[in-house]
XYZ file of C-alpha atoms in Angstrom:
349
model
C 0.395 0.304 0.280
C 2.893 2.314 0.999
C 4.696 1.559 -2.286
C 1.135 2.365 -4.764
C 1.117 5.289 -2.618
C 4.840 6.901 -3.392
C 4.276 6.065 -6.475
C 1.256 8.236 -7.139
C 3.400 11.195 -5.181
C 6.159 10.236 -7.835
C 3.851 10.887 -10.476
C 1.833 13.661 -8.967
C 5.006 15.211 -8.622
C 6.339 14.606 -12.129
C 3.602 16.419 -14.066
C 3.501 19.561 -11.888
C 7.032 20.106 -12.257
C 6.930 19.688 -15.828
C 3.954 21.796 -16.140
C 5.141 24.941 -14.776
C 9.351 23.949 -16.254
C 8.065 24.127 -19.547
C 4.858 26.547 -19.508
C 6.677 30.683 -20.005
C 5.433 32.941 -18.273
C 5.968 35.818 -20.710
C 2.973 33.663 -22.711
C 5.480 32.391 -25.483
C 6.824 28.535 -24.898
C 10.222 26.409 -25.073
C 12.726 29.972 -26.557
C 15.739 29.176 -25.645
C 17.194 31.984 -23.600
C 18.372 35.552 -25.658
C 21.388 35.517 -26.366
C 22.780 39.330 -27.355
C 26.039 38.621 -29.359
C 24.527 35.576 -31.714
C 21.830 37.962 -32.354
C 24.422 40.576 -33.014
C 26.193 38.325 -34.799
C 23.595 37.251 -37.266
C 22.266 40.916 -38.045
C 26.258 42.466 -38.778
C 26.259 43.835 -42.118
C 29.443 43.080 -44.411
C 30.828 44.165 -46.823
C 33.441 43.399 -48.649
C 35.992 46.732 -50.080
C 38.607 45.478 -53.024
C 40.965 47.517 -54.986
C 43.807 46.810 -56.206
C 46.859 49.207 -54.513
C 48.796 48.457 -51.699
C 48.567 48.040 -48.321
C 51.118 50.688 -47.653
C 49.736 53.130 -50.194
C 47.381 56.271 -49.107
C 43.943 54.787 -50.236
C 45.694 50.973 -48.951
C 46.152 52.242 -45.627
C 42.876 54.784 -46.702
C 40.506 52.014 -46.968
C 41.604 50.420 -42.983
C 41.221 53.554 -41.644
C 37.573 53.940 -42.618
C 37.096 50.539 -41.862
C 38.164 51.256 -38.145
C 35.584 53.878 -38.295
C 33.095 52.657 -39.231
C 32.972 49.445 -37.302
C 33.803 51.657 -34.173
C 31.116 54.273 -35.550
C 27.958 51.491 -36.164
C 29.286 49.006 -33.061
C 30.357 46.205 -35.288
C 27.466 46.194 -37.076
C 29.449 46.770 -39.029
C 31.770 45.207 -40.581
C 34.168 45.702 -44.034
C 36.503 43.314 -45.400
C 39.429 44.954 -47.076
C 40.759 42.864 -50.247
C 43.698 44.983 -51.245
C 46.694 44.049 -54.424
C 43.507 43.560 -56.896
C 42.858 39.886 -54.976
C 39.189 39.646 -56.251
C 39.460 41.940 -58.848
C 41.472 43.891 -61.222
C 40.635 46.860 -62.756
C 39.383 46.133 -65.841
C 37.185 43.958 -63.897
C 35.916 46.128 -60.156
C 33.602 48.287 -62.082
C 31.117 45.169 -63.122
C 31.979 43.627 -60.657
C 30.749 46.279 -58.478
C 27.277 46.827 -60.704
C 26.622 42.783 -60.015
C 26.923 43.328 -56.880
C 29.855 41.264 -56.229
C 31.447 42.916 -53.918
C 29.965 46.523 -52.259
C 32.578 48.706 -52.393
C 35.161 49.594 -54.971
C 38.249 52.434 -55.068
C 39.179 52.865 -58.470
C 40.992 56.333 -60.304
C 38.415 58.887 -62.042
C 40.726 57.848 -65.145
C 39.747 54.137 -65.262
C 36.511 55.732 -65.225
C 37.044 58.283 -68.239
C 36.477 55.861 -70.958
C 31.958 55.092 -69.848
C 32.150 58.465 -68.365
C 34.563 60.963 -70.865
C 33.445 64.165 -67.925
C 35.876 62.724 -65.704
C 39.185 63.658 -67.844
C 38.469 66.878 -65.635
C 40.172 65.340 -63.358
C 43.512 64.126 -65.100
C 44.654 67.781 -66.783
C 47.906 68.720 -66.495
C 48.743 71.319 -64.160
C 45.233 72.549 -62.460
C 45.600 71.005 -59.200
C 48.860 72.346 -58.155
C 48.164 73.010 -54.404
C 46.461 71.451 -51.391
C 43.547 73.941 -51.914
C 43.075 73.763 -55.067
C 42.374 70.161 -54.907
C 39.739 70.273 -52.412
C 38.374 72.528 -54.190
C 37.789 70.858 -57.117
C 36.519 68.072 -55.062
C 34.203 69.899 -53.010
C 33.051 72.302 -55.557
C 31.032 71.676 -58.954
C 33.234 69.861 -60.768
C 33.089 66.662 -57.592
C 29.459 67.147 -57.287
C 29.342 66.786 -61.106
C 31.412 63.367 -61.595
C 28.594 62.591 -58.033
C 26.045 62.781 -60.275
C 27.548 61.057 -63.611
C 27.849 58.374 -60.952
C 24.612 58.019 -59.349
C 22.613 55.903 -60.709
C 19.869 51.893 -60.339
C 23.001 49.875 -59.400
C 26.018 52.464 -58.328
C 26.744 55.754 -56.006
C 29.864 57.159 -56.125
C 30.659 58.388 -52.007
C 33.452 60.443 -52.185
C 37.112 61.708 -54.116
C 40.242 60.728 -52.493
C 43.705 62.002 -53.373
C 46.184 60.028 -53.042
C 48.771 62.427 -54.403
C 51.175 64.509 -57.096
C 52.000 62.241 -60.285
C 55.699 61.861 -61.031
C 57.771 60.880 -64.148
C 60.440 57.937 -64.243
C 61.763 57.090 -66.917
C 64.926 53.422 -67.851
C 66.996 56.226 -70.616
C 67.259 59.171 -69.118
C 65.396 62.485 -66.676
C 62.915 63.467 -68.547
C 63.733 67.492 -67.816
C 62.236 68.595 -70.821
C 59.571 68.567 -73.640
C 61.919 67.142 -76.283
C 63.151 64.834 -73.690
C 60.047 62.958 -74.390
C 60.049 62.099 -77.902
C 59.983 58.797 -79.638
C 60.037 56.925 -76.149
C 57.430 55.259 -75.563
C 55.114 55.320 -72.135
C 52.878 53.481 -70.094
C 49.160 55.174 -68.899
C 46.687 54.556 -67.731
C 43.468 54.803 -70.512
C 42.359 58.564 -70.596
C 42.700 59.878 -73.359
C 43.507 63.592 -71.848
C 46.875 61.874 -70.365
C 47.533 60.296 -73.876
C 47.117 63.485 -75.382
C 49.552 65.016 -72.783
C 52.378 63.118 -73.686
C 51.365 62.671 -77.953
C 51.484 66.491 -77.414
C 55.154 66.063 -75.547
C 56.071 63.431 -78.723
C 55.653 60.110 -77.080
C 53.781 57.428 -78.019
C 51.812 55.639 -75.638
C 49.593 51.796 -74.790
C 47.267 51.780 -71.996
C 48.832 49.463 -69.159
C 47.531 47.522 -66.815
C 48.193 48.876 -63.107
C 49.316 44.819 -61.376
C 51.304 44.705 -64.653
C 53.398 47.483 -65.328
C 55.751 46.338 -63.257
C 56.495 43.314 -65.711
C 55.587 45.189 -68.896
C 58.372 48.020 -67.309
C 60.825 45.154 -66.833
C 60.734 43.418 -70.378
C 61.024 46.973 -72.230
C 57.232 46.448 -73.263
C 57.556 50.504 -72.480
C 60.384 52.981 -70.660
C 58.877 55.126 -69.253
C 55.182 55.260 -66.270
C 54.176 58.507 -64.429
C 52.479 57.408 -61.268
C 53.299 58.792 -57.611
C 55.905 58.090 -54.612
C 53.842 56.291 -53.635
C 52.867 53.669 -56.494
C 56.030 53.598 -57.257
C 57.770 52.563 -53.687
C 55.602 49.844 -53.423
C 55.163 48.761 -56.031
C 58.429 48.124 -56.429
C 59.004 50.759 -59.956
C 62.418 52.116 -58.976
C 63.844 48.309 -59.706
C 62.561 48.044 -63.021
C 63.141 52.750 -64.023
C 66.759 54.176 -63.379
C 65.106 57.847 -63.364
C 62.349 60.194 -61.527
C 61.631 63.169 -62.683
C 59.126 65.124 -60.309
C 56.941 67.185 -61.684
C 54.151 66.912 -59.676
C 52.642 66.980 -62.921
C 48.686 65.693 -61.904
C 46.742 64.032 -59.524
C 46.187 61.021 -58.808
C 42.146 60.616 -57.894
C 39.900 58.192 -56.318
C 36.152 57.949 -56.326
C 34.752 56.267 -54.041
C 32.035 53.626 -54.919
C 29.338 51.126 -53.525
C 26.683 49.249 -55.085
C 22.836 50.862 -54.842
C 22.021 47.353 -54.038
C 23.579 48.066 -50.849
C 23.365 51.449 -50.776
C 20.168 51.266 -50.209
C 19.863 48.295 -47.883
C 21.292 49.592 -45.206
C 19.575 51.175 -42.752
C 18.923 54.719 -42.608
C 21.164 55.375 -39.161
C 23.814 52.629 -41.290
C 23.918 55.265 -44.135
C 24.827 57.740 -41.758
C 27.339 56.619 -39.819
C 29.035 55.498 -43.602
C 29.262 58.551 -44.353
C 30.153 59.903 -41.829
C 33.071 57.280 -41.403
C 33.689 58.085 -45.411
C 33.641 62.702 -44.561
C 36.764 61.740 -41.751
C 39.099 58.692 -44.077
C 39.015 61.682 -47.380
C 39.798 64.277 -44.138
C 42.775 62.043 -43.094
C 43.864 60.220 -46.978
C 43.994 64.657 -47.577
C 46.126 65.494 -44.165
C 48.266 61.847 -45.312
C 48.682 61.926 -48.215
C 51.206 64.478 -49.354
C 53.099 63.204 -46.384
C 53.572 58.921 -46.927
C 54.383 59.747 -50.257
C 57.229 62.176 -49.316
C 58.746 59.783 -46.155
C 59.137 57.084 -49.722
C 60.460 59.473 -51.551
C 62.976 60.192 -48.478
C 63.647 56.315 -48.273
C 64.491 56.220 -52.069
C 67.034 59.042 -51.555
C 68.838 57.809 -49.146
C 68.183 53.742 -50.879
C 70.029 55.361 -53.747
C 67.588 52.923 -55.832
C 66.958 55.618 -58.296
C 68.516 59.492 -59.653
C 66.050 61.221 -59.442
C 65.777 65.507 -60.439
C 63.170 68.263 -59.020
C 62.046 70.094 -61.645
C 63.523 73.640 -62.383
C 61.273 76.807 -62.355
C 62.111 77.323 -65.701
C 61.659 73.147 -67.171
C 58.171 73.559 -65.152
C 57.322 76.734 -67.258
C 57.999 74.743 -70.222
C 56.026 71.824 -69.927
C 52.975 74.228 -68.581
C 53.083 76.421 -71.925
C 53.814 73.127 -74.245
C 50.382 72.124 -73.264
C 48.154 75.025 -73.281
C 46.262 73.280 -76.239
C 44.829 70.024 -73.851
C 42.544 72.180 -71.874
C 40.839 74.117 -75.027
C 40.329 70.807 -76.335
C 39.047 69.464 -73.429
C 35.372 71.821 -73.620
C 33.885 69.249 -76.203
C 34.057 66.857 -74.266
C 33.588 68.241 -70.465
C 31.327 71.664 -71.140
C 31.564 75.056 -70.699
C 30.494 75.011 -67.344
C 33.183 73.133 -66.532
C 35.815 74.215 -68.708
C 35.137 78.283 -66.423
C 35.799 76.236 -63.592
C 39.015 74.605 -64.903
C 39.860 78.407 -65.864
C 38.680 79.698 -62.298
C 41.377 77.866 -61.267
C 44.183 77.965 -62.980
C 44.159 81.171 -62.753
C 43.864 81.079 -58.439
């Protein structure tokens, strides 16, 4: 009898325990404990940012700075994965990859866009953006505003411009001090008509070059020279296959930061705001540090005696500028009267 009573008690306790333990007083049965860390990981937004530059270049360092600032601003709700050195996409592939959504952000040079958007040649003009204030004015004024509108369509959106530094000339035969020094030489250039025109006026021939093949094309003497920032000459070790560097500061290296339109519109409004803030901070950062990085690297080239270096004299620079004068009027049918007026205004500053 006692055995039956104890069995009945145990059964009753088991039923009561099962009822109360299985019942969620919040009105939801069977839920597990909420893990806010796991939820954060689930909601995390990943942005793939692909570019073709070395990690130690101004653009490479700016990409890391942007990623850090955006992750901090969003409490790591947004993670930016950076793919430098064209490990994901080469120059000629990255715009298509962005439009198709295979990558969310890219940082192409503005020269790369000139075949599809000829108006971008305005940033390739020589001896226009001759100091930091004029570069900033171009990016943030009428020129930059117009160019950003050009790239804002149903597949991508332009966010901002980054300044990578001033371009210099390298060759394997001699210094190019005067326009006549360019005659009958063959240069590798970015695929921009105004850049091609610049070399043609000097009497040189050109081939449009893929940035990541530039070293090889110089090494096998397919081309005799090229134009680039000191940072690209240094980080890509172009000094190993070139003997002479002419510091001309004749033009600027500009990059436009593009984002896939679907990726942008899929971001919550607060994330868009934080991304714009992080981008603005990064633009200011690279504007301050691009010249410093290039200067530090040319000092290293001098210390290492890695390449012979010549700084254009005032007389030599004047000869370049006078020879290149036809470029500005020739570009008017491409960029329009409004931007030509803006260029003329900047040049007379």
